[in-house]
PDB file of C-alpha atoms and ligand atoms in Angstrom:
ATOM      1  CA  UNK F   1     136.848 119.185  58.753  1.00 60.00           C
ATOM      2  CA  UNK F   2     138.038 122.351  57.072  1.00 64.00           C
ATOM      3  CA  UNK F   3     141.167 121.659  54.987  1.00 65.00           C
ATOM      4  CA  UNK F   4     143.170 123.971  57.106  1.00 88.00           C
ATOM      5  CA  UNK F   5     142.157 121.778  60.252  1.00 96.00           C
ATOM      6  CA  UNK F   6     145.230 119.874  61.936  1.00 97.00           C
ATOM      7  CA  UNK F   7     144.508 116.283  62.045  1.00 96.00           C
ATOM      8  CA  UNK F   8     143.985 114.576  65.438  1.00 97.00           C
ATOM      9  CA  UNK F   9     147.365 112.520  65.260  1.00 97.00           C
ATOM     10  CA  UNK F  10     149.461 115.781  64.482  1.00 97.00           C
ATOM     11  CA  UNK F  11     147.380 117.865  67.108  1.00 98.00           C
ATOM     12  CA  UNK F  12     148.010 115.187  69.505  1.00 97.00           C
ATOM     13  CA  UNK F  13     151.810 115.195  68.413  1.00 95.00           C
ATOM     14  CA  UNK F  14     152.193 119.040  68.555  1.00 94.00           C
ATOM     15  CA  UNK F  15     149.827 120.467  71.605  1.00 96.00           C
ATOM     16  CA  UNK F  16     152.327 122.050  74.279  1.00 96.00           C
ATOM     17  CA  UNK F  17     151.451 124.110  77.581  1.00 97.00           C
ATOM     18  CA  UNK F  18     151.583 127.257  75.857  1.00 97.00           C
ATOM     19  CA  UNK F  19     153.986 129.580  78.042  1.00 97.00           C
ATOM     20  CA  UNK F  20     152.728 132.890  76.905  1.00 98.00           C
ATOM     21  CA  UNK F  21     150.264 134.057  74.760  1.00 98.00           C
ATOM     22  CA  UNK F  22     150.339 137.204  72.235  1.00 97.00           C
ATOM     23  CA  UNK F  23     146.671 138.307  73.386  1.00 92.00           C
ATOM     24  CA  UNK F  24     145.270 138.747  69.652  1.00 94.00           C
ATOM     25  CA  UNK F  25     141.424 137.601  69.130  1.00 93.00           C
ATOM     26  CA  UNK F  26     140.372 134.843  68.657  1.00 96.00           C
ATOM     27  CA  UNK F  27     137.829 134.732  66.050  1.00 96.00           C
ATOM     28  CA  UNK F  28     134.452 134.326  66.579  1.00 97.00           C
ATOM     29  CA  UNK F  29     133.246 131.566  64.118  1.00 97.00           C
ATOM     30  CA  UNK F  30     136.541 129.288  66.040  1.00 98.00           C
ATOM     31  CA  UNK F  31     135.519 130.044  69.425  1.00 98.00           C
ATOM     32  CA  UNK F  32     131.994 128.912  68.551  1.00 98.00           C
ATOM     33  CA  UNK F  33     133.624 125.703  66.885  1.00 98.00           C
ATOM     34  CA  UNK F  34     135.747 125.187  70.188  1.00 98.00           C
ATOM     35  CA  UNK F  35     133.120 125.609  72.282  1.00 98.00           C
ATOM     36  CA  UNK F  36     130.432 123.140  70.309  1.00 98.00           C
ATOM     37  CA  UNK F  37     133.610 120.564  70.178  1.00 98.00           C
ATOM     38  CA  UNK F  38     133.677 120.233  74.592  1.00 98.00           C
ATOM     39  CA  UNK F  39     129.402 120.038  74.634  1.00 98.00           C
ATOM     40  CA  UNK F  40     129.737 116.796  72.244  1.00 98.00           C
ATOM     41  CA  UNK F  41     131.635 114.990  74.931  1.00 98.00           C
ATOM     42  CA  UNK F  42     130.378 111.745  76.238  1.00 98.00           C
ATOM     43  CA  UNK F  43     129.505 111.999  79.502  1.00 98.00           C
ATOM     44  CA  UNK F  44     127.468 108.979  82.089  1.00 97.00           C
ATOM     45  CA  UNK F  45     123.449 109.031  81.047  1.00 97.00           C
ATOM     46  CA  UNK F  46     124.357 111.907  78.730  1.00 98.00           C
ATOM     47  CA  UNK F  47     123.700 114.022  81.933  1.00 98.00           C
ATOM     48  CA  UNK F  48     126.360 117.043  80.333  1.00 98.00           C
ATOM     49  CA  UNK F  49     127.655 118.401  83.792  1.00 98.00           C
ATOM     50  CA  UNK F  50     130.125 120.301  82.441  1.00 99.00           C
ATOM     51  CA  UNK F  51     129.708 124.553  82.664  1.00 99.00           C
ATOM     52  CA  UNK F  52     131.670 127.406  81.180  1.00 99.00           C
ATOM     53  CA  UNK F  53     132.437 130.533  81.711  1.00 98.00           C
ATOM     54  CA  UNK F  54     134.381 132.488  78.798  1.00 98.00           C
ATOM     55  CA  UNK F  55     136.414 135.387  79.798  1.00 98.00           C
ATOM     56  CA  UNK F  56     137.503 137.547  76.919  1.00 97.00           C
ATOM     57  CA  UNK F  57     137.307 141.047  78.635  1.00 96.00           C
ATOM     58  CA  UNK F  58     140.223 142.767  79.877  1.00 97.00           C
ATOM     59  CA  UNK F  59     139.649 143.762  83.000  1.00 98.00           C
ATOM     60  CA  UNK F  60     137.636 140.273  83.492  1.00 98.00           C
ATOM     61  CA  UNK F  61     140.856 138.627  82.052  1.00 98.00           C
ATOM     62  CA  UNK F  62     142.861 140.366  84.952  1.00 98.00           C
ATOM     63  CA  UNK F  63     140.664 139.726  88.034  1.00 98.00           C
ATOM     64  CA  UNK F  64     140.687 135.999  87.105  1.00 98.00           C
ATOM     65  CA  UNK F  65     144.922 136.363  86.430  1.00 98.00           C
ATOM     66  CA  UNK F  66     144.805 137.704  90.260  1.00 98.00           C
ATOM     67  CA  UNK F  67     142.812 134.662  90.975  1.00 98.00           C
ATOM     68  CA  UNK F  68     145.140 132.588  89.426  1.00 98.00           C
ATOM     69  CA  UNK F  69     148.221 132.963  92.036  1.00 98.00           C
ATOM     70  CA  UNK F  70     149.082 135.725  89.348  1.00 98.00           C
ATOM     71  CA  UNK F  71     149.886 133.894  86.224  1.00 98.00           C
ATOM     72  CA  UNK F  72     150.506 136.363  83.275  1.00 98.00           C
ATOM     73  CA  UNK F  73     149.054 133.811  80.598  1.00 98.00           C
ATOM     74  CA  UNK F  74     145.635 134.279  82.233  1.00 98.00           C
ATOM     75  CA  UNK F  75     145.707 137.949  80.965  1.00 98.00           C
ATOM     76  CA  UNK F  76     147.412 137.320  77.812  1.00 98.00           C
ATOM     77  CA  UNK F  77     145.372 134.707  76.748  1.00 98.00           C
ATOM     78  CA  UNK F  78     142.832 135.756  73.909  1.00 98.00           C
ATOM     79  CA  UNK F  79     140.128 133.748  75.662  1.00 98.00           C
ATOM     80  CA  UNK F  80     140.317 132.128  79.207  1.00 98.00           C
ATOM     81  CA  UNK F  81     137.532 129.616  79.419  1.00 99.00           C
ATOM     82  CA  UNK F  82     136.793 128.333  83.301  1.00 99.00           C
ATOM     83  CA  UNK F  83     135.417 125.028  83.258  1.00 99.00           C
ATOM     84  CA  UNK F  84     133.233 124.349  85.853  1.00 99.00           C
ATOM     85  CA  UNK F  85     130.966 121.224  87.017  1.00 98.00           C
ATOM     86  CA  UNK F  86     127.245 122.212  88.576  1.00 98.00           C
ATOM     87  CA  UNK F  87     126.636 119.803  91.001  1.00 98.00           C
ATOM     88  CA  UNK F  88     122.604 120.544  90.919  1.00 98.00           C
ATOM     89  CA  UNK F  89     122.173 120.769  87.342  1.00 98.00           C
ATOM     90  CA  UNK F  90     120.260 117.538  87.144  1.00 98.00           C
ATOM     91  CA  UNK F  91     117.302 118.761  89.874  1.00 97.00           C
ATOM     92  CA  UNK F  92     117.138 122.460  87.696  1.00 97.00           C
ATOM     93  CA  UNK F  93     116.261 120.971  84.175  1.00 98.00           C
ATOM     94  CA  UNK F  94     119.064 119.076  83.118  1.00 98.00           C
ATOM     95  CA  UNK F  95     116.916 115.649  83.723  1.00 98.00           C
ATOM     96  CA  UNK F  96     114.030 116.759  81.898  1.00 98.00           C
ATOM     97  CA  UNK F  97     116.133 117.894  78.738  1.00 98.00           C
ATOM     98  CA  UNK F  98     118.440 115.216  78.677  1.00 98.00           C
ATOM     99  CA  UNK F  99     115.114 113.288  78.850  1.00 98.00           C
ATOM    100  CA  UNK F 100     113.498 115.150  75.629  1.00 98.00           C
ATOM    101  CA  UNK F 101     116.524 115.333  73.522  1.00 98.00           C
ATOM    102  CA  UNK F 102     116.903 111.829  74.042  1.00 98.00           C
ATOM    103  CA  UNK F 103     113.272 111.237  73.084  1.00 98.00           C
ATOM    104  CA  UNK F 104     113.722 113.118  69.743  1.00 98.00           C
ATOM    105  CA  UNK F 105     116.868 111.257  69.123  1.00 98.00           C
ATOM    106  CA  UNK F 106     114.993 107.785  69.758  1.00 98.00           C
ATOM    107  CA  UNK F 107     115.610 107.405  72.993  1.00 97.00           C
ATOM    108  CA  UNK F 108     112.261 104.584  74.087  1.00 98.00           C
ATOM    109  CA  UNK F 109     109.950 105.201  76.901  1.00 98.00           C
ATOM    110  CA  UNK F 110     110.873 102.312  79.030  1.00 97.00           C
ATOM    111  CA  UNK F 111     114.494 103.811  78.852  1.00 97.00           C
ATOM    112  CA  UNK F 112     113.416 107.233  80.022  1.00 98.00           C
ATOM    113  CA  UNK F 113     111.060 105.953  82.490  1.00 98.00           C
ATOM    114  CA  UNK F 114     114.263 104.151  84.130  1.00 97.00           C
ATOM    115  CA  UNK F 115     116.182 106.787  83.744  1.00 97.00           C
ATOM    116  CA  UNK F 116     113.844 109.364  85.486  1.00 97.00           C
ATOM    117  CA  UNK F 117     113.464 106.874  88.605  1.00 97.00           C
ATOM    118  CA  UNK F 118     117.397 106.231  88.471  1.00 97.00           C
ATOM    119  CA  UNK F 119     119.286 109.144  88.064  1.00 98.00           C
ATOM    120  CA  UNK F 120     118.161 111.333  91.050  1.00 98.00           C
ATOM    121  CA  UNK F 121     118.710 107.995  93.547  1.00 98.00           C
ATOM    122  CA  UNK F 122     122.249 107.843  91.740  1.00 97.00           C
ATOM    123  CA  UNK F 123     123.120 111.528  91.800  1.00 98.00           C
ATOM    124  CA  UNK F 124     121.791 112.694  95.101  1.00 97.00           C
ATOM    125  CA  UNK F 125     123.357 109.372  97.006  1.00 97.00           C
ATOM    126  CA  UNK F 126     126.763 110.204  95.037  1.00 97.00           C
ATOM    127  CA  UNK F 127     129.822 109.342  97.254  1.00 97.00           C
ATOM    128  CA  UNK F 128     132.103 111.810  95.577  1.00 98.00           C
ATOM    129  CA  UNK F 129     130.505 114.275  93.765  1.00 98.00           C
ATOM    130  CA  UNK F 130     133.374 116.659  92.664  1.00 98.00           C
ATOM    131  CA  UNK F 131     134.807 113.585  91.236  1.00 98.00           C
ATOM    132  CA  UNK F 132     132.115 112.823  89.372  1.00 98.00           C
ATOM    133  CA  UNK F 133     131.982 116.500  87.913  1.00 98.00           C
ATOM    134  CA  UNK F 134     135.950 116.624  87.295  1.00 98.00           C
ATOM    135  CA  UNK F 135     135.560 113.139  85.481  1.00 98.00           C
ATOM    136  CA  UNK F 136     132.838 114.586  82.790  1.00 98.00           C
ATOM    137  CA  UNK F 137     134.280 118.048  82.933  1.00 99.00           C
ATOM    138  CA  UNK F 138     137.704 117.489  82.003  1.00 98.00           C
ATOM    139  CA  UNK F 139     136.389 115.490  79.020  1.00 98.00           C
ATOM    140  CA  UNK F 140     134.866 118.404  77.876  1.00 99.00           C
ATOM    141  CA  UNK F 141     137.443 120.600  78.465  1.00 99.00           C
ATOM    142  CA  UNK F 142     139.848 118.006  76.805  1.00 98.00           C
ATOM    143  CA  UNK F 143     137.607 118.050  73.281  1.00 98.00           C
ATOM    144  CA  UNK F 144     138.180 122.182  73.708  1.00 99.00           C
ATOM    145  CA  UNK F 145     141.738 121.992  73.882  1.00 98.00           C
ATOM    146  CA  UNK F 146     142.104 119.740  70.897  1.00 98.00           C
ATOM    147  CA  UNK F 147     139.483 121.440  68.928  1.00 98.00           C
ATOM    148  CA  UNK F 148     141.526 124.874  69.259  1.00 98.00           C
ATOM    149  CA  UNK F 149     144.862 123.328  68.375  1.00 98.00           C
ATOM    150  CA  UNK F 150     143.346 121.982  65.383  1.00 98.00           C
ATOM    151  CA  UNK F 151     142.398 125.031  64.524  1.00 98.00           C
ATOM    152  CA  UNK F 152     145.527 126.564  64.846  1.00 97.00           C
ATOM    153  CA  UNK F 153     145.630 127.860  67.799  1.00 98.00           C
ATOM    154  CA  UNK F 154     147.604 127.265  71.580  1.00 98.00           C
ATOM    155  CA  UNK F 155     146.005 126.516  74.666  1.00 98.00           C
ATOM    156  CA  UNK F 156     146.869 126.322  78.381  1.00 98.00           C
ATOM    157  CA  UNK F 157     145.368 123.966  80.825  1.00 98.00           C
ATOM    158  CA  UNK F 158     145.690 125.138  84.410  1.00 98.00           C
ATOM    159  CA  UNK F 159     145.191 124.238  87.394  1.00 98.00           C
ATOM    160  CA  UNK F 160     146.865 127.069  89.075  1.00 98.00           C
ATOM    161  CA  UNK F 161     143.983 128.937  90.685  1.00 98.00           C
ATOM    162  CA  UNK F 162     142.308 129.512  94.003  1.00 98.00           C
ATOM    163  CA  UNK F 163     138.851 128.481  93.799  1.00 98.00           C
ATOM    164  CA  UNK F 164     137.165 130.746  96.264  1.00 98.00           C
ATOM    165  CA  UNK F 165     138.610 133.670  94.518  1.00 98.00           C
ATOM    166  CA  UNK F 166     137.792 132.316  91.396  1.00 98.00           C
ATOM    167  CA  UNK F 167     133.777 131.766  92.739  1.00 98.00           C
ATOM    168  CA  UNK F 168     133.941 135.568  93.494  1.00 98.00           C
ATOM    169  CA  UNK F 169     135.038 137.188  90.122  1.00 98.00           C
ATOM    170  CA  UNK F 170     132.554 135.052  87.955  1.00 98.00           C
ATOM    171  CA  UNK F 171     130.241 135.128  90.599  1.00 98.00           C
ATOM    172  CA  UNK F 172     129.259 131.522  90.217  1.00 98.00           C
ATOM    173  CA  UNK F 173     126.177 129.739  91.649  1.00 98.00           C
ATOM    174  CA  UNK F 174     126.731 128.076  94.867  1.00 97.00           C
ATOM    175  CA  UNK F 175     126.084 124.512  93.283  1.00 98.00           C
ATOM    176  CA  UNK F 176     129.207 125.130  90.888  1.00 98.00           C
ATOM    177  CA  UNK F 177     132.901 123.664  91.352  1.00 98.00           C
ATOM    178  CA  UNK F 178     135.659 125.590  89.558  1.00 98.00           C
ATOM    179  CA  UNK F 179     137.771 121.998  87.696  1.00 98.00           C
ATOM    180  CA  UNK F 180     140.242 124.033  85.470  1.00 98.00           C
ATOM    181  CA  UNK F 181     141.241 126.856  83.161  1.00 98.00           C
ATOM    182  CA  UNK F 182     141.907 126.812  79.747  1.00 99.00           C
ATOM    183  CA  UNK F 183     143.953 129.472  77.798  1.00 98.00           C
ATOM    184  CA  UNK F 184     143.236 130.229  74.185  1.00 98.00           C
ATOM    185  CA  UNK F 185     145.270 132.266  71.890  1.00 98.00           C
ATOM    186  CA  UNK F 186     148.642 132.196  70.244  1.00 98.00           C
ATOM    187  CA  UNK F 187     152.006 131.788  71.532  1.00 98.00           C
ATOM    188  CA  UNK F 188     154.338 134.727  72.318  1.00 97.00           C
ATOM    189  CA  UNK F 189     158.135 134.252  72.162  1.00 95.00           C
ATOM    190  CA  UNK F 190     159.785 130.391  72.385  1.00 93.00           C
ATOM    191  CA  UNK F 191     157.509 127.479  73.258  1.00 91.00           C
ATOM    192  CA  UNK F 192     158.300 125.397  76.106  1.00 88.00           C
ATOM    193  CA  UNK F 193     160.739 122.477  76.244  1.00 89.00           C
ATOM    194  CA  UNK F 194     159.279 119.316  75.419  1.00 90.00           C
ATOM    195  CA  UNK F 195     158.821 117.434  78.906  1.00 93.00           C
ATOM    196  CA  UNK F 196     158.578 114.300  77.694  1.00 95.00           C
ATOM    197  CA  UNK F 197     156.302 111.133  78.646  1.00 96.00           C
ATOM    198  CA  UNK F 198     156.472 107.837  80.612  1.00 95.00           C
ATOM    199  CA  UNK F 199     157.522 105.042  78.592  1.00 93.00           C
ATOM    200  CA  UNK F 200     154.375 102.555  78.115  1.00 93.00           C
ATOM    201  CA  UNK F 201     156.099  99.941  80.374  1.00 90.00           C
ATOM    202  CA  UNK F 202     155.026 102.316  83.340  1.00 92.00           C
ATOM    203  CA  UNK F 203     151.942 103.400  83.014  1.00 94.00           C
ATOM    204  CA  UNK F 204     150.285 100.661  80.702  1.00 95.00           C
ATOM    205  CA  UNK F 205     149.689  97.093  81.985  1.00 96.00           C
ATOM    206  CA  UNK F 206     147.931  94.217  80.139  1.00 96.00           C
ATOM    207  CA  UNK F 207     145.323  92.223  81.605  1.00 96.00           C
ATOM    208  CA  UNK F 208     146.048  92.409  84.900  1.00 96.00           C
ATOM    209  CA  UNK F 209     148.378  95.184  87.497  1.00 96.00           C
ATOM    210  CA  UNK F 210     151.913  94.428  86.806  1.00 93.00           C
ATOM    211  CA  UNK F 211     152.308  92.676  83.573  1.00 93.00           C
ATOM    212  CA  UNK F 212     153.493  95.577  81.414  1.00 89.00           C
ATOM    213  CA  UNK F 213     151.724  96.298  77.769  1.00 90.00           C
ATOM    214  CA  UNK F 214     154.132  95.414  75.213  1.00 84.00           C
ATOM    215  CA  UNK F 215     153.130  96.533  71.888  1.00 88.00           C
TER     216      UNK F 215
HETATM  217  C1  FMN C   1     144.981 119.915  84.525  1.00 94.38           C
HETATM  218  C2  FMN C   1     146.268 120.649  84.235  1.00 94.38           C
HETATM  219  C3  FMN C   1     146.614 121.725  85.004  1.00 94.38           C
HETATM  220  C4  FMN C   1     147.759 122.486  84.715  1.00 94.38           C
HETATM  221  N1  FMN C   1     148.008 123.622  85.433  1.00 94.38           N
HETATM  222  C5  FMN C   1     148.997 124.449  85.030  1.00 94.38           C
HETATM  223  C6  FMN C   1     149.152 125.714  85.628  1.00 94.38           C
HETATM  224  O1  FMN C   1     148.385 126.137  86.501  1.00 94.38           O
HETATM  225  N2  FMN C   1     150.173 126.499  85.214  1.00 94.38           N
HETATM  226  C7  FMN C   1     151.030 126.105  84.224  1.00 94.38           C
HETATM  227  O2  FMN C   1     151.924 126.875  83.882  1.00 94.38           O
HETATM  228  N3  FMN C   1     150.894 124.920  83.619  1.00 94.38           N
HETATM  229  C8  FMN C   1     149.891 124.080  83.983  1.00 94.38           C
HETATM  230  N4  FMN C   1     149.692 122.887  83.328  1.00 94.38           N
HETATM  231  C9  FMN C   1     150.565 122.525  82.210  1.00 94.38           C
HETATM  232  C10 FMN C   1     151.505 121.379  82.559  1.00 94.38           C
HETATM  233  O3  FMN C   1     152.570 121.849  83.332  1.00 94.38           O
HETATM  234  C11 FMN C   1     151.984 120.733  81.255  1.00 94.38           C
HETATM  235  O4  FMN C   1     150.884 120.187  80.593  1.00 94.38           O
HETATM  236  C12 FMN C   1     153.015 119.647  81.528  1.00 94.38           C
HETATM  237  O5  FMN C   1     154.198 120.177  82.050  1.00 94.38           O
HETATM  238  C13 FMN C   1     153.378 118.879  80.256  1.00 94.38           C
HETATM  239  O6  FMN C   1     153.771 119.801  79.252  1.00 94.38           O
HETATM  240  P1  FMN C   1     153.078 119.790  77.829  1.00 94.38           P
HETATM  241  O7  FMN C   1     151.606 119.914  78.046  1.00 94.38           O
HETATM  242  O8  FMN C   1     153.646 120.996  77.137  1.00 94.38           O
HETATM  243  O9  FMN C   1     153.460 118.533  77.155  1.00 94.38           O
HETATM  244  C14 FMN C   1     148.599 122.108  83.635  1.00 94.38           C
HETATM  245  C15 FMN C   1     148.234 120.978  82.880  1.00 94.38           C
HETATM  246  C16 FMN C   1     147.092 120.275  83.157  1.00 94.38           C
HETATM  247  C17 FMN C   1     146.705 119.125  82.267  1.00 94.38           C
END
């Protein structure tokens, strides 16, 4: 961690939906840093769904804004990265390297073996497999939008966008679902309120539905 890097408790504290962004760069040694944060997310068999496409041209900036049901922060934004799940990744390579990076991280043979034979029966039988992506991709995306506001930056998560539109400008593979957009950049003029959270007794329950978590 550089000394200038927000810790995770004060990033956690601070991170609002940016509003509006300035549109100054970003620089390229953070974007890299951002960017290496999502692809060390967890994800199930270390299968690394997740895709991304990272809009930082103009005119690129302002077909995906119109794609966007017109929100101005997609243009302003310094970077706009799409996040994206590929639903065939695993039968195009992603198997086989998962397999050998595993392998040169320790990974033993009677692991791999399993996991060759298991995988492909779990992933072509899925039930829900835009869930599946959305699960691993918004982990991802989550580490990105951290990582940047650590870094100093403001972000914008959104969900505001019409897939099929979206498809179009990036020109994405059939096999890819569009999860969510982040915005990168700084903020422009006053932040947004502060819309507070849900008190723990709603949303947090101890050992079983109903019994709220009192801490
Ligand atoms: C997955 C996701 C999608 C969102 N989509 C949009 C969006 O399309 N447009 C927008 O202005 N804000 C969007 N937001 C921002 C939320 O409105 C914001 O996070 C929420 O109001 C809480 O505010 P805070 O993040 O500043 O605490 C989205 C947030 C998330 C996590």
């Amino acid at each position: 961690m550089s000394s200038t890097e927000k810790s995770i408790s004060k990033v956690i504290r601070e991170r609002r939906a940016t509003p509006s962004f300035d549109g100054a760069p970003l620089a390229e040694k953070d974007l890299n840093q951002i960017l290496s944060a999502g692809l060390q997310a967890p994800s199930g068999y270390n299968m690394q769904p997740w895709r991304f496409i990272v809009a930082r041209n103009a005119e690129q900036k302002k077909r995906l804004r119109a794609a966007s049901f017109n929100q101005a922060k997609v243009e302003e934004a310094s970077v706009m990265i799409v996040a994206c799940g590929d639903a065939d990744g695993w039968r195009n390579g992603d198997l086989e390297e998962m397999l050998r990076l595993g392998r040169a991280g320790g990974m033993t043979e009677s692991y791999a073996e399993q996991a060759k034979e298991k995988i492909p029966t779990y992933l072509s039988t899925h039930p829900n497999m835009p869930m599946w992506l959305n699960r691993h991709v918004m982990i991802a995306f989550t580490h990105m939008m951290l990582m940047a506001e650590a870094l100093g930056y403001d972000t914008a998560p959104m969900e505001g966008f019409e897939e099929e539109k979206v498809r179009e400008v990036l020109k994405l593979p059939l096999s890819y679902h569009v999860v969510a957009l982040l915005g990168i950049g700084h903020l422009q003029g006053p932040d947004k309120h502060n819309g507070g959270r849900f008190d723990m007794a709603r949303t947090v329950f101890e050992e079983e539905y109903g019994k709220p978590m009192r801490l």
